[in-house]
């Protein structure tokens, strides 16, 4: 006879089982077993962990086993986030298990907990303890040393610090506690990155007419407790951040919470300081450089309602904010908001809009260069468009000079610096101002090549040329991390010696070349090589802000989100690098990058200048970017998209396959494509299977194909049905990418 339980639950496991499993709930666990609770359950003789998806009174299976334990007494995932997970799973063609894994931080899934320490306090007045201290001076010297320290502290001290300062073991401290002179209690340690950091409080600024109009519209949405999406478009320096700050304050005044998303590279101390100096409420910070303990504490503050403001990168959109009223996505066009390499391949901006719809929250998207999809939605009336024309504090737009590098290199004997750029750097150095040089490529040289046979030193694991790093004297693969130390002196292909040479330049070479021309100029380089250690990114920016360098050289991480009033010159060393990519978004990405980095110049009282070095001086994208002419660029680009039926005039999906065996991987891709073709109605275009831009990464071969059509829901249904009928491939992995940011890699 089947054992009866008072309750039954459906559980989604952390492990690779993509369907819910039913379990019984013993009487002693009934009260704790609620939807969203984390539980331990038996699976084939082993304990596994998962989340309760549903609590029910009966079960259709003839025999079920009981859950082992409820790990969390409260729901780890809220009802609202459960709905988000279900939508995420369906829309992005992933399993619910994968969706929950994305939403719930690894620190929660791995069972991290609060950090606790013993805190020692005085149990008597200072005068009373002084007498005890003198009394113990000769008889119990170690205890008197402890009391000497305790007489100096304000309220108390952690046990570990007390032992270190008094240079004693724990024994004399325990003796003083036993005698009633001191008390020792367990306290929770706050591991927030903001603990102990003091900020000067700032007040809300007076908004100009355009800012006031934007703020009023957002406030009305908040007051109505309704959902609406607002797109704030304004060239860099137009004061979008002040609108964000005042909108967040409005949400807080109504007792509601707010999420502020920023690109990972913009999540600097400068950004955090701007928000922390304005709000007295507890702010939670979420980004990938937090330790596991820091991330756990921040998440727990949000879950309990202690933190009502969340500032974070992509995954912060899944924060369990109580009574969510406002979601802001700054620099909404940024590609870093899109998860590309694992399912679900979600876009945080699109999740923000959907979550706002579910929560009845106001959603604010902001950008100086909005994505074509967002601006198109605003033009179609789906979003409320707010335009900021007036630059903040009456700062003027920088003067832009386009330099034809074909002609410049003839005059400068192949130099990466045009005469105009060198003159500009020297002028700023002489006047005590700062310059910024942008090149979106790190390393010293981009490749090592044999002059005799043309062989390029490539990675043995990946289909990519290895980059030369001079400081460490090595060739490095930027995809898998493989290195060759030192680089070879003869060609491994033809054996020729003295024929190997380097080509291409990166930020390391630019810094070295600049020092050779101007030995007296101080530089700071900001790229993935110089910011490997925790806190290094913030330290380098702080040093630059404090005037410890004249020129900031860097990759994409310096292109946006930085406010340095002393920068009056921006040099873009290779403006057309992104334009050379065979991707339908290449023009859009090039325009956005050039416009954003140009906006770093002239943000103070001194007028700024931008020098764009390019081999395509008459290219329309370069010309539009030089004029900060977004509407002109948009009009040209949207017409091209419409002609070729690219987004936003179609829905696009990229379906990728990777495997250790090239032929088997290609065969799987072709088979899946045929299955999808069979299911899709007319009106959908299924592109041929091709190798990706990097056809081999980490010894895995990669193929993909694109699908375009009028309805994302029809596409989703066909893909999900094809996945069910498609045989599981142990040697080949499948990745579905809805609305991919790149169609090349």
XYZ file of C-alpha atoms in Angstrom:
745
model
C 0.000 0.000 0.000
C 1.286 3.445 -0.924
C 2.480 5.536 2.033
C 0.344 8.656 2.495
C 1.864 12.052 3.280
C 0.080 15.177 4.552
C 1.572 17.177 1.643
C 3.382 16.566 -1.631
C 5.805 18.804 -3.492
C 7.209 19.117 -6.998
C 10.930 19.853 -6.865
C 13.238 21.342 -9.519
C 16.750 20.012 -8.926
C 20.084 21.806 -9.291
C 21.512 18.813 -11.152
C 20.961 18.108 -14.856
C 17.379 16.833 -14.576
C 15.162 19.234 -16.488
C 11.759 18.095 -15.228
C 10.175 18.462 -11.797
C 10.166 15.413 -9.483
C 7.451 14.653 -6.911
C 8.199 13.922 -3.244
C 6.220 13.431 -0.075
C 6.488 15.838 2.860
C 6.751 14.286 6.343
C 4.581 15.781 9.085
C 7.526 17.521 10.806
C 8.437 19.448 7.622
C 4.956 20.515 6.463
C 5.157 24.064 7.856
C 8.655 24.682 6.446
C 7.968 23.246 2.972
C 6.648 26.268 1.058
C 6.960 27.241 -2.580
C 10.467 28.561 -3.214
C 12.083 26.774 -0.261
C 15.398 25.048 -0.841
C 15.253 21.334 -0.026
C 17.464 18.271 0.111
C 15.945 15.218 -1.599
C 17.116 11.655 -2.359
C 17.932 10.886 -6.009
C 19.177 7.362 -6.806
C 20.744 6.893 -3.401
C 22.327 10.351 -3.206
C 21.178 13.591 -1.624
C 20.558 16.373 -4.154
C 19.343 19.921 -3.712
C 16.584 21.857 -5.394
C 13.599 24.196 -4.965
C 9.947 23.527 -4.298
C 8.041 24.473 -7.423
C 4.592 23.501 -6.169
C 2.965 22.337 -2.930
C -0.065 20.052 -3.394
C -2.407 17.810 -1.439
C -2.132 14.743 -3.651
C 0.214 13.013 -6.064
C -0.617 11.001 -9.179
C 2.396 8.718 -8.866
C 1.790 5.390 -7.086
C 4.941 5.642 -5.015
C 7.020 8.610 -3.878
C 9.818 9.006 -1.358
C 9.915 11.795 1.240
C 12.068 14.900 1.069
C 15.078 14.654 3.358
C 15.137 18.190 4.758
C 14.138 21.811 4.189
C 17.360 23.813 3.983
C 15.786 27.274 4.089
C 12.863 28.004 6.372
C 11.824 30.932 4.140
C 11.335 30.987 0.396
C 14.686 31.590 -1.315
C 12.924 32.559 -4.523
C 9.880 34.819 -4.328
C 6.564 34.292 -6.117
C 7.376 37.160 -8.467
C 10.747 35.672 -9.408
C 9.127 32.281 -9.954
C 6.938 33.913 -12.586
C 10.030 35.539 -14.101
C 11.754 32.134 -14.179
C 8.810 30.525 -15.964
C 8.771 33.312 -18.572
C 12.571 33.184 -18.925
C 12.440 29.448 -19.546
C 9.717 29.682 -22.178
C 10.866 32.796 -24.038
C 14.565 31.867 -24.211
C 13.947 28.159 -24.930
C 15.752 26.871 -21.839
C 14.760 24.506 -19.061
C 13.251 25.809 -15.818
C 16.295 24.376 -14.030
C 18.591 26.572 -16.117
C 16.369 29.602 -15.527
C 16.424 29.122 -11.746
C 20.181 28.596 -11.825
C 20.505 31.975 -13.544
C 18.203 33.762 -11.107
C 19.535 32.318 -7.845
C 23.169 33.237 -7.013
C 25.671 30.404 -6.673
C 26.296 31.468 -3.063
C 22.693 30.558 -2.202
C 22.796 27.329 -4.209
C 26.065 26.284 -2.563
C 24.757 26.815 0.942
C 26.810 29.838 2.026
C 25.712 31.549 5.224
C 26.338 34.707 7.212
C 29.767 35.274 8.684
C 29.668 35.407 12.463
C 32.352 36.519 14.908
C 32.665 36.932 18.644
C 32.421 40.552 19.782
C 33.880 41.589 23.148
C 32.451 44.510 25.158
C 33.072 46.077 28.562
C 30.745 44.900 31.312
C 31.661 47.711 33.668
C 32.549 51.400 33.520
C 36.002 52.505 32.395
C 36.849 53.689 35.924
C 35.958 50.301 37.401
C 38.012 48.461 34.777
C 41.021 50.735 35.344
C 41.093 49.662 39.002
C 40.836 45.994 37.997
C 43.594 46.517 35.423
C 46.000 47.952 37.996
C 45.113 45.201 40.434
C 45.904 42.515 37.814
C 49.073 44.239 36.516
C 51.471 42.050 38.490
C 49.335 38.987 39.235
C 47.666 38.455 35.820
C 49.743 40.409 33.303
C 48.037 38.931 30.237
C 44.591 39.890 31.565
C 45.807 43.438 32.270
C 47.050 43.643 28.666
C 43.550 42.713 27.497
C 41.990 45.359 29.762
C 44.441 47.999 28.466
C 43.084 47.407 24.952
C 39.442 47.342 26.087
C 39.871 50.697 27.854
C 40.909 52.271 24.520
C 38.103 50.960 22.269
C 34.841 52.872 21.889
C 32.105 50.248 22.252
C 33.779 46.920 21.712
C 36.079 44.888 19.508
C 36.116 41.569 17.643
C 37.754 38.750 19.600
C 40.337 38.107 16.869
C 41.400 41.778 16.824
C 41.565 41.883 20.622
C 43.856 38.836 20.734
C 46.093 40.395 18.069
C 46.353 43.837 19.730
C 46.879 42.463 23.238
C 49.173 39.692 21.898
C 47.471 37.050 24.040
C 45.670 33.745 23.588
C 41.942 33.434 24.197
C 42.384 32.099 27.756
C 42.831 35.448 29.616
C 39.854 36.893 27.735
C 37.684 33.933 28.787
C 38.822 34.481 32.389
C 37.766 38.129 32.309
C 34.389 37.146 30.827
C 33.931 34.501 33.504
C 34.624 37.076 36.208
C 32.067 39.444 34.725
C 34.449 42.198 33.661
C 33.819 41.631 29.930
C 31.040 40.119 27.821
C 31.441 38.129 24.617
C 28.576 37.776 22.138
C 28.126 36.310 18.665
C 27.498 39.028 16.061
C 26.920 38.919 12.315
C 29.673 40.507 10.224
C 28.514 42.698 7.353
C 30.709 41.888 4.360
C 29.240 44.621 2.162
C 31.868 46.375 -0.001
C 30.414 49.685 1.265
C 31.015 48.992 4.987
C 33.263 51.597 6.569
C 33.311 53.824 3.483
C 32.203 57.389 4.178
C 30.598 59.607 1.558
C 29.857 63.311 1.526
C 26.113 63.741 1.318
C 24.789 65.594 -1.717
C 21.414 67.197 -2.384
C 19.131 66.888 -5.369
C 19.963 69.359 -8.135
C 17.504 71.685 -9.811
C 16.319 70.034 -13.019
C 16.166 71.934 -16.282
C 12.979 71.909 -18.360
C 13.860 68.746 -20.315
C 14.907 66.855 -17.190
C 11.761 68.006 -15.368
C 9.571 66.768 -18.208
C 11.208 63.318 -18.101
C 11.002 63.146 -14.308
C 7.340 64.191 -14.263
C 6.364 61.459 -16.723
C 8.242 58.792 -14.732
C 6.733 60.093 -11.472
C 3.229 59.798 -12.890
C 3.875 56.134 -13.761
C 5.128 55.581 -10.202
C 2.178 57.424 -8.656
C -0.280 55.388 -10.711
C 1.535 52.151 -9.717
C 1.300 51.240 -13.368
C 3.712 49.731 -15.865
C 5.250 51.843 -18.596
C 8.641 51.959 -20.301
C 10.403 55.303 -20.658
C 13.377 55.812 -22.991
C 15.603 58.769 -22.074
C 17.739 59.732 -25.057
C 20.370 62.437 -24.735
C 23.966 62.910 -25.827
C 26.544 62.191 -23.102
C 26.656 64.823 -20.379
C 22.956 65.680 -20.685
C 22.124 64.902 -17.037
C 20.357 61.514 -17.278
C 21.855 60.406 -13.944
C 20.179 63.211 -12.000
C 16.806 62.121 -13.395
C 17.595 58.551 -12.284
C 18.502 59.697 -8.758
C 15.351 61.735 -8.284
C 13.161 58.960 -9.719
C 14.680 56.491 -7.234
C 13.990 58.918 -4.382
C 10.371 59.191 -5.546
C 10.038 55.380 -5.475
C 11.573 55.241 -1.971
C 9.206 57.947 -0.717
C 6.341 55.715 -1.855
C 7.776 52.787 0.114
C 8.852 50.922 -3.022
C 12.201 49.489 -4.094
C 14.411 50.196 -7.092
C 16.901 48.329 -9.279
C 19.562 50.311 -11.144
C 21.391 48.344 -13.839
C 24.687 49.585 -15.213
C 27.137 47.844 -17.563
C 29.790 45.872 -15.658
C 32.575 48.148 -16.917
C 30.711 51.220 -15.643
C 30.211 49.823 -12.132
C 33.087 51.830 -10.687
C 33.641 53.504 -7.335
C 32.678 56.749 -9.075
C 29.217 55.387 -9.963
C 28.650 53.911 -6.505
C 29.789 57.124 -4.814
C 27.268 59.135 -6.818
C 24.406 57.010 -5.458
C 25.698 56.417 -1.937
C 26.256 60.136 -1.393
C 22.607 60.814 -2.247
C 20.708 58.087 -0.370
C 20.730 57.266 3.322
C 18.936 53.979 2.667
C 20.976 50.788 2.560
C 22.232 50.120 -0.956
C 23.135 46.641 -2.172
C 25.871 46.304 -4.784
C 25.957 43.253 -7.072
C 28.718 42.528 -9.594
C 31.039 39.686 -10.558
C 34.055 40.882 -8.551
C 32.350 40.425 -5.182
C 33.525 37.511 -3.057
C 31.041 34.702 -2.389
C 30.511 36.018 1.140
C 29.933 39.591 -0.013
C 27.453 38.459 -2.641
C 25.558 36.319 -0.103
C 25.234 39.215 2.348
C 24.075 41.645 -0.353
C 21.458 39.183 -1.653
C 20.186 38.502 1.882
C 19.776 42.246 2.573
C 17.644 42.543 -0.562
C 15.584 39.433 0.284
C 14.787 40.692 3.815
C 13.999 44.219 2.650
C 16.951 45.794 4.471
C 18.260 47.090 1.140
C 15.653 48.804 -1.030
C 18.073 50.038 -3.697
C 20.081 47.612 -5.816
C 22.881 48.748 -8.098
C 24.400 46.051 -10.227
C 25.343 44.557 -13.539
C 23.298 42.175 -15.707
C 22.215 39.574 -13.138
C 21.028 42.222 -10.653
C 17.754 42.293 -12.610
C 16.864 39.108 -10.711
C 17.268 40.723 -7.266
C 14.387 39.817 -4.878
C 13.485 43.467 -4.214
C 10.389 43.879 -2.069
C 7.563 45.908 -3.657
C 9.589 46.733 -6.748
C 8.499 50.086 -8.165
C 11.292 51.228 -10.467
C 13.816 49.559 -12.799
C 16.482 51.668 -14.506
C 18.724 50.313 -17.263
C 21.520 52.795 -17.908
C 23.376 52.574 -21.238
C 20.611 50.216 -22.354
C 22.342 49.614 -25.703
C 25.312 47.887 -24.042
C 26.066 44.369 -25.316
C 27.221 43.296 -21.833
C 23.552 43.135 -20.797
C 23.187 40.072 -23.041
C 24.219 36.639 -21.807
C 25.621 34.894 -24.872
C 27.526 31.813 -23.749
C 25.062 29.777 -21.674
C 21.345 29.154 -21.478
C 19.171 31.038 -21.000
C 20.726 33.652 -23.329
C 18.712 36.474 -21.781
C 19.002 40.228 -22.321
C 18.724 42.123 -19.018
C 16.997 45.054 -20.743
C 14.241 42.820 -22.117
C 13.906 41.003 -18.782
C 13.609 44.420 -17.106
C 10.683 45.364 -19.338
C 8.953 42.031 -18.699
C 9.580 42.170 -14.946
C 8.254 45.730 -14.851
C 5.109 44.499 -16.582
C 4.692 41.703 -14.016
C 5.349 44.000 -11.025
C 3.469 47.079 -12.159
C 6.749 49.004 -12.068
C 8.105 51.930 -14.062
C 10.957 50.943 -16.385
C 13.463 53.585 -17.479
C 15.942 52.939 -20.294
C 18.678 55.491 -20.813
C 21.323 55.976 -23.480
C 23.077 58.574 -25.573
C 23.038 55.997 -28.368
C 19.919 53.838 -27.917
C 19.771 50.422 -29.531
C 17.879 50.518 -32.808
C 15.254 48.181 -31.339
C 14.560 50.483 -28.370
C 14.436 53.665 -30.439
C 12.163 51.933 -32.952
C 9.844 50.883 -30.095
C 9.763 54.502 -28.960
C 8.980 55.678 -32.489
C 6.155 53.126 -32.663
C 4.697 54.340 -29.352
C 5.551 51.250 -27.285
C 7.938 53.315 -25.138
C 7.615 56.920 -23.941
C 10.469 58.891 -25.533
C 12.183 61.710 -23.598
C 14.946 63.681 -25.303
C 17.593 65.712 -23.446
C 19.240 68.275 -25.736
C 20.897 70.658 -23.258
C 24.304 69.554 -21.989
C 24.581 69.568 -18.191
C 26.203 72.658 -16.568
C 26.192 74.363 -19.994
C 29.296 72.423 -21.108
C 29.894 72.675 -24.845
C 30.134 69.763 -27.244
C 33.706 68.764 -28.141
C 35.221 69.737 -31.479
C 35.765 66.599 -33.610
C 38.585 66.141 -36.129
C 38.669 63.178 -38.534
C 42.186 62.094 -39.562
C 42.729 59.939 -42.658
C 45.314 57.404 -41.460
C 46.243 56.338 -44.998
C 47.654 59.816 -45.568
C 48.884 60.245 -42.007
C 51.002 57.077 -42.029
C 52.747 58.284 -45.203
C 53.730 61.501 -43.430
C 54.688 59.865 -40.105
C 56.501 56.817 -41.546
C 53.923 54.322 -40.317
C 53.312 55.745 -36.823
C 50.120 54.809 -35.000
C 49.861 58.453 -33.892
C 48.833 61.152 -36.321
C 50.554 64.526 -36.114
C 47.225 66.044 -35.013
C 46.931 63.629 -32.099
C 50.521 64.111 -30.919
C 50.145 67.898 -31.080
C 46.928 67.625 -29.078
C 48.512 65.437 -26.372
C 51.495 67.820 -26.061
C 49.198 70.842 -25.849
C 47.157 69.255 -23.022
C 50.276 68.193 -21.152
C 51.706 71.727 -21.301
C 48.457 73.234 -20.006
C 48.012 70.703 -17.187
C 44.965 69.011 -18.738
C 44.409 65.295 -19.312
C 43.970 63.118 -22.411
C 42.314 59.784 -23.097
C 43.466 57.332 -25.791
C 41.106 54.559 -26.819
C 42.052 51.347 -28.624
C 39.790 48.339 -28.174
C 42.592 45.785 -28.358
C 44.919 44.793 -25.533
C 48.418 43.371 -25.643
C 51.559 44.639 -27.409
C 51.241 43.021 -30.852
C 48.177 41.179 -32.130
C 50.035 38.410 -33.972
C 53.404 36.789 -34.692
C 53.948 35.855 -38.358
C 56.609 34.209 -40.515
C 57.768 36.342 -43.470
C 58.971 33.275 -45.362
C 55.900 31.000 -45.382
C 53.198 33.284 -43.984
C 52.498 31.035 -40.979
C 50.735 32.835 -38.105
C 51.321 31.605 -34.565
C 47.889 30.384 -33.577
C 46.554 28.718 -30.456
C 46.632 24.925 -30.575
C 43.257 24.835 -28.808
C 41.475 27.629 -30.690
C 41.074 29.048 -34.147
C 42.701 32.395 -33.314
C 46.081 34.135 -33.590
C 47.951 34.512 -30.308
C 48.633 37.986 -28.935
C 52.126 39.047 -27.882
C 52.468 40.577 -24.407
C 55.823 42.291 -24.036
C 55.912 42.760 -20.261
C 55.519 39.029 -19.628
C 57.313 38.111 -22.904
C 54.700 35.603 -23.994
C 52.159 34.756 -26.645
C 48.685 34.438 -25.181
C 45.336 33.178 -26.469
C 42.592 35.549 -25.357
C 39.954 32.833 -25.740
C 41.297 29.951 -23.654
C 44.265 31.492 -21.825
C 46.867 29.195 -23.411
C 50.369 30.737 -23.395
C 53.763 30.187 -25.065
C 56.684 31.444 -22.953
C 58.933 32.658 -24.457
C 57.711 33.121 -28.038
C 59.499 30.942 -30.622
C 62.545 32.333 -32.458
C 62.136 30.161 -35.543
C 59.036 29.292 -37.543
C 57.505 25.982 -36.374
C 56.048 25.481 -39.866
C 59.049 26.008 -42.212
C 61.888 26.116 -39.689
C 63.095 29.478 -40.948
C 64.986 31.530 -38.384
C 65.105 35.327 -38.297
C 61.881 35.440 -40.309
C 59.362 35.834 -37.502
C 57.982 39.319 -37.018
C 55.121 40.917 -35.139
C 52.190 42.870 -36.516
C 49.207 44.761 -35.164
C 49.159 46.975 -32.079
C 47.430 46.850 -28.726
C 47.208 49.150 -25.723
C 50.543 47.952 -24.312
C 52.345 48.973 -27.531
C 50.550 52.334 -27.609
C 51.688 53.096 -24.061
C 55.281 52.130 -24.882
C 55.312 54.172 -28.102
C 53.890 57.227 -26.337
C 56.639 57.048 -23.699
C 59.237 56.875 -26.463
C 57.864 60.094 -28.001
C 57.118 61.914 -24.725
C 59.301 60.427 -21.949
C 58.040 62.980 -19.431
C 54.334 62.146 -19.865
C 52.794 59.949 -17.162
C 50.340 57.272 -18.299
C 47.859 54.850 -16.784
C 46.739 51.850 -18.837
C 43.333 50.330 -18.164
C 42.620 46.958 -19.783
C 42.083 43.332 -18.813
C 45.836 42.899 -18.210
C 46.144 45.737 -15.687
C 42.868 45.097 -13.811
C 43.174 41.410 -12.962
C 43.311 41.923 -9.203
C 40.375 42.928 -7.043
C 40.196 46.677 -6.580
C 42.813 47.447 -9.252
C 40.234 48.966 -11.617
C 39.050 51.421 -8.967
C 42.601 52.241 -7.839
C 43.791 53.107 -11.347
C 40.787 55.353 -11.978
C 41.240 57.023 -8.589
C 44.908 57.692 -9.362
C 43.955 59.242 -12.695
C 41.247 61.374 -11.084
C 43.792 62.586 -8.517
C 46.113 63.774 -11.268
C 48.764 61.041 -11.026
C 48.780 60.612 -14.810
C 48.437 62.840 -17.848
C 47.087 60.249 -20.298
C 44.642 57.391 -19.729
C 45.068 54.583 -22.273
C 42.558 51.781 -22.446
C 40.090 49.468 -24.093
C 36.289 49.478 -23.953
C 36.288 49.790 -20.157
C 37.258 53.487 -20.439
C 34.748 54.283 -23.169
C 31.731 55.006 -21.005
C 30.471 55.832 -17.539
C 33.531 57.896 -16.546
C 33.318 61.550 -15.567
C 36.700 63.284 -15.503
C 36.353 67.081 -16.000
C 40.106 67.436 -16.654
C 39.952 65.296 -19.822
C 39.872 67.754 -22.722
C 41.225 65.488 -25.459
C 40.023 62.071 -26.590
C 41.931 60.173 -29.258
C 40.240 57.189 -30.928
C 43.150 55.338 -32.532
C 41.238 53.013 -34.848
C 37.702 54.276 -35.318
C 36.733 51.699 -37.946
C 37.883 48.502 -36.184
C 34.314 47.391 -35.403
C 33.084 48.333 -38.905
C 35.196 45.536 -40.397
C 33.158 42.837 -38.635
C 30.835 40.821 -40.952
C 27.809 41.414 -38.732
C 24.555 43.293 -39.340
C 25.074 45.210 -36.077
C 28.653 46.304 -36.860
C 27.711 49.852 -37.943
C 25.481 50.319 -34.901
C 28.180 49.095 -32.512
C 30.850 51.262 -34.165
C 28.628 54.355 -33.924
C 27.821 53.674 -30.272
C 31.439 53.070 -29.272
C 32.811 56.162 -31.027
C 30.019 58.376 -29.675
C 30.379 57.078 -26.128
C 34.160 57.465 -25.943
C 33.943 60.905 -27.563
C 31.592 61.924 -24.771
C 34.404 61.621 -22.214
C 35.926 64.873 -23.541
C 35.047 68.375 -22.384
C 32.825 67.460 -19.431
C 34.257 70.353 -17.377
C 34.556 74.090 -17.980
C 37.265 73.741 -20.655
C 36.072 72.877 -24.167
C 36.968 69.400 -25.360
C 38.384 67.963 -28.550
C 38.057 64.536 -30.162
C 40.435 63.160 -32.801
C 39.118 60.179 -34.764
C 41.845 58.267 -36.604
C 40.372 56.159 -39.386
C 41.126 54.492 -42.694
C 37.538 55.206 -43.794
C 37.206 58.988 -43.406
C 34.165 59.224 -45.690
C 32.235 56.325 -44.131
C 28.752 57.524 -43.187
C 28.877 55.866 -39.742
C 32.141 57.668 -38.928
C 30.706 60.964 -40.161
C 27.477 60.584 -38.160
C 29.457 59.669 -35.026
C 31.774 62.655 -35.465
C 28.705 64.930 -35.443
C 27.019 63.037 -32.575
C 24.148 62.725 -35.058
C 22.165 59.775 -33.720
C 18.936 60.591 -35.527
C 20.764 60.830 -38.867
C 22.483 57.509 -38.237
C 19.230 55.904 -37.071
C 17.354 57.011 -40.177
C 20.011 55.556 -42.468
C 20.481 52.312 -40.543
C 16.793 51.577 -39.926
C 16.111 51.864 -43.668
C 18.834 49.308 -44.367
C 17.438 46.954 -41.702
C 13.964 47.199 -43.221
C 15.215 46.424 -46.746
C 17.049 43.283 -45.594
C 14.426 42.316 -42.966
C 16.789 42.389 -40.001
C 15.646 43.236 -36.449
C 13.549 45.119 -35.493
C 11.683 44.139 -38.683
C 12.069 40.443 -37.921
C 12.737 38.155 -35.007
C 16.116 36.428 -35.040
C 17.490 33.322 -33.344
C 21.019 31.939 -33.494
C 21.300 28.176 -32.924
C 24.828 27.038 -32.092
C 26.482 23.639 -31.775
C 29.879 22.764 -30.302
C 31.667 19.460 -29.945
C 35.055 17.753 -29.818
C 34.479 15.973 -33.160
C 34.146 18.297 -36.139
C 32.125 16.001 -38.453
C 29.745 14.855 -35.718
C 29.103 18.449 -34.632
C 28.409 19.573 -38.199
C 26.110 16.579 -38.728
C 24.125 17.437 -35.576
C 23.722 21.029 -36.728
C 22.488 19.949 -40.166
C 20.038 17.436 -38.656
C 18.559 19.995 -36.273
C 18.230 22.518 -39.094
C 16.269 19.983 -41.193
C 13.992 19.232 -38.239
C 13.330 22.942 -37.715
C 12.664 23.516 -41.412
C 10.009 20.811 -41.268
C 8.196 22.542 -38.400
C 8.357 26.200 -39.422
C 5.600 27.691 -41.622
C 6.250 29.836 -44.669
C 7.635 33.282 -44.025
C 10.596 32.110 -41.985
C 14.135 32.110 -43.371
C 16.511 29.400 -42.118
C 20.099 30.237 -43.035
C 22.667 27.527 -43.909
C 24.941 26.004 -41.258
C 28.344 27.740 -41.154
C 31.391 27.704 -38.854
C 31.324 30.517 -36.281
C 33.784 33.419 -36.379
C 36.052 31.417 -34.091
C 35.476 27.965 -35.579
C 37.374 26.214 -32.778
C 37.575 27.261 -29.121
C 39.114 25.182 -26.323
C 39.389 22.170 -28.644
C 35.696 22.270 -29.460
C 34.464 22.847 -33.016
C 31.640 25.331 -33.395
C 28.896 25.722 -36.006
C 25.738 27.778 -36.096
C 22.843 28.883 -38.252
C 20.402 31.779 -38.091
C 16.624 31.763 -38.262
C 14.566 34.873 -39.046
C 10.827 35.324 -39.105
C 7.834 37.464 -38.163
C 6.869 35.803 -34.844
C 9.137 34.933 -31.939
C 6.428 32.739 -30.387
C 6.102 30.599 -33.513
C 9.881 30.282 -33.557
C 9.973 29.335 -29.869
C 7.340 26.639 -30.296
C 9.172 25.116 -33.275
C 12.533 25.188 -31.484
C 11.168 23.668 -28.264
C 9.387 20.916 -30.198
C 12.540 20.192 -32.219
C 14.600 19.993 -29.019
C 12.231 17.367 -27.587
C 12.447 15.171 -30.676
C 16.148 15.785 -31.184
C 18.241 12.945 -29.711
C 20.482 13.933 -26.798
C 24.051 14.379 -28.016
C 26.639 13.645 -25.332
C 29.493 14.796 -27.565
C 27.715 17.860 -28.885
C 26.099 20.760 -27.032
C 23.240 22.910 -28.304
C 22.708 26.578 -27.429
C 19.638 28.629 -28.378
C 20.269 32.383 -28.524
C 17.141 34.501 -28.922
C 17.880 37.975 -30.369
C 21.676 37.516 -30.530
C 23.938 40.556 -30.221
C 26.331 39.139 -32.811
C 25.720 36.799 -35.722
C 29.421 36.233 -36.355
C 30.944 34.577 -33.270
